[in-house]
C-alpha positions as semicolon CSV with decimal commas, in nm:
position;residue;x (nm);y (nm);z (nm)
1;M;-3,164;0,359;0,842
2;P;-3,408;0,646;0,916
3;S;-3,265;0,993;0,957
4;G;-3,139;1,063;1,308
5;E;-3,135;0,697;1,416
6;Q;-2,804;0,576;1,558
7;P;-2,653;0,248;1,432
8;S;-2,658;-0,038;1,682
9;M;-2,336;-0,161;1,843
10;Q;-2,405;-0,504;1,696
11;G;-2,437;-0,351;1,350
12;L;-2,117;-0,154;1,393
13;L;-1,933;-0,464;1,516
14;Q;-2,056;-0,668;1,220
15;Q;-1,948;-0,392;0,981
16;A;-1,602;-0,374;1,145
17;L;-1,557;-0,753;1,127
18;K;-1,661;-0,756;0,762
19;M;-1,419;-0,472;0,686
20;Q;-1,137;-0,651;0,870
21;A;-1,194;-0,962;0,657
22;Q;-1,196;-0,750;0,339
23;L;-0,875;-0,574;0,446
24;T;-0,707;-0,910;0,510
25;V;-0,802;-1,027;0,161
26;A;-0,678;-0,699;0,009
27;Q;-0,348;-0,727;0,198
28;D;-0,300;-1,085;0,079
29;E;-0,365;-0,971;-0,277
30;L;-0,113;-0,689;-0,239
31;A;0,153;-0,923;-0,101
32;A;0,103;-1,155;-0,399
33;A;0,089;-0,880;-0,665
34;E;0,404;-0,744;-0,827
35;V;0,467;-0,406;-0,983
36;E;0,763;-0,288;-1,184
37;G;0,951;0,037;-1,212
38;S;1,232;0,128;-1,447
39;A;1,483;0,400;-1,522
40;G;1,722;0,490;-1,800
41;G;1,491;0,364;-2,070
42;G;1,486;0,018;-1,914
43;L;1,856;-0,003;-1,823
44;V;1,752;-0,066;-1,462
45;T;1,429;-0,239;-1,364
46;A;1,302;-0,292;-1,009
47;R;1,021;-0,529;-0,907
48;M;0,823;-0,488;-0,584
49;T;0,528;-0,658;-0,425
50;G;0,214;-0,453;-0,387
51;S;0,297;-0,430;-0,018
52;G;0,628;-0,256;-0,094
53;E;0,888;-0,535;-0,066
54;L;1,168;-0,512;-0,324
55;V;1,186;-0,858;-0,485
56;G;1,397;-0,806;-0,794
57;L;1,647;-0,574;-0,953
58;V;1,775;-0,615;-1,310
59;I;2,065;-0,406;-1,437
60;D;2,140;-0,411;-1,808
61;P;2,516;-0,463;-1,862
62;G;2,513;-0,148;-2,077
63;A;2,438;0,055;-1,763
64;V;2,760;-0,054;-1,593
65;D;3,049;0,186;-1,639
66;Q;3,347;0,131;-1,408
67;E;3,430;0,500;-1,430
68;D;3,079;0,624;-1,351
69;T;2,913;0,428;-1,072
70;E;2,717;0,736;-0,959
71;T;2,498;0,724;-1,268
72;L;2,423;0,357;-1,206
73;A;2,335;0,432;-0,844
74;D;2,102;0,712;-0,960
75;L;1,934;0,474;-1,207
76;V;1,883;0,212;-0,935
77;L;1,730;0,471;-0,701
78;A;1,502;0,601;-0,976
79;A;1,384;0,249;-1,067
80;V;1,314;0,161;-0,702
81;R;1,127;0,489;-0,651
82;D;0,922;0,422;-0,964
83;A;0,832;0,071;-0,845
84;S;0,752;0,207;-0,498
85;R;0,515;0,464;-0,649
86;E;0,342;0,187;-0,842
87;A;0,311;-0,023;-0,525
88;R;0,160;0,271;-0,331
89;Q;-0,087;0,335;-0,612
90;L;-0,190;-0,032;-0,619
91;A;-0,229;-0,033;-0,240
92;A;-0,442;0,282;-0,251
93;E;-0,668;0,124;-0,513
94;K;-0,707;-0,203;-0,319
95;M;-0,764;-0,040;0,019
96;G;-0,985;0,232;-0,128
97;A;-1,212;-0,034;-0,276
98;V;-1,254;-0,188;0,070
99;T;-1,329;0,138;0,253
100;A;-1,525;0,321;-0,019
101;G;-1,863;0,222;0,119
102;L;-1,827;0,381;0,460
103;G;-2,046;0,677;0,373
104;A;-1,798;0,963;0,364
105;P;-1,592;1,097;0,074
106;G;-1,254;0,929;0,088
107;G;-1,382;0,627;0,283
108;L;-1,249;0,555;0,631
109;G;-0,966;0,807;0,610
110;A;-1,209;1,095;0,584
111;V;-1,418;0,964;0,874
112;S;-1,148;0,891;1,128
113;G;-0,855;1,107;1,022
114;L;-0,640;0,813;0,913
115;G;-0,415;0,885;0,620
116;G;-0,337;0,658;0,329
117;P;-0,363;0,284;0,269
118;G;-0,086;0,198;0,514
119;E;-0,280;0,357;0,797
120;L;-0,605;0,186;0,700
121;G;-0,453;-0,158;0,740
122;R;-0,373;-0,086;1,103
123;L;-0,739;-0,138;1,193
124;G;-0,825;-0,468;1,351
125;G;-0,464;-0,565;1,422
126;L;-0,354;-0,589;1,060
127;A;0,008;-0,507;0,976
128;T;0,078;-0,311;0,657
129;P;0,369;-0,154;0,472
130;A;0,327;0,144;0,704
131;G;0,440;-0,063;1,000
132;P;0,320;-0,285;1,280
133;A;-0,042;-0,304;1,374
134;S;-0,177;-0,044;1,613
135;L;-0,500;0,140;1,669
136;P;-0,503;0,520;1,659
137;D;-0,562;0,713;1,979
138;L;-0,919;0,831;2,005
139;P;-1,008;1,175;2,140
């Protein structure tokens, strides 16, 4: 597009529809993908979907001490946090790949002020780990 020329509404609509379809595919991939986090050298392992749903928790019997349940609780929290970090990283990669071509550094987030992959999925009525679908208020 020549310098100074504004994009057409039809072009913008087509781009938004294409992006919505790509976001839907990325969300489906995230929901199907699993990541793993662990703590205590593998004594506790947590599995999450790429969309952040905890789907498994394995506790090695060696981690269970009747006299020290606090340590076990700490290991569970650490494993879940580790899996959650992995899920957020996977989501950022998937959503970043969809929005990377929007012309600004950082993709859509840099253009519109949206933050993170959870916010990006709110476009076009898509629900994400960040919550129910909603469009941001425009100035």
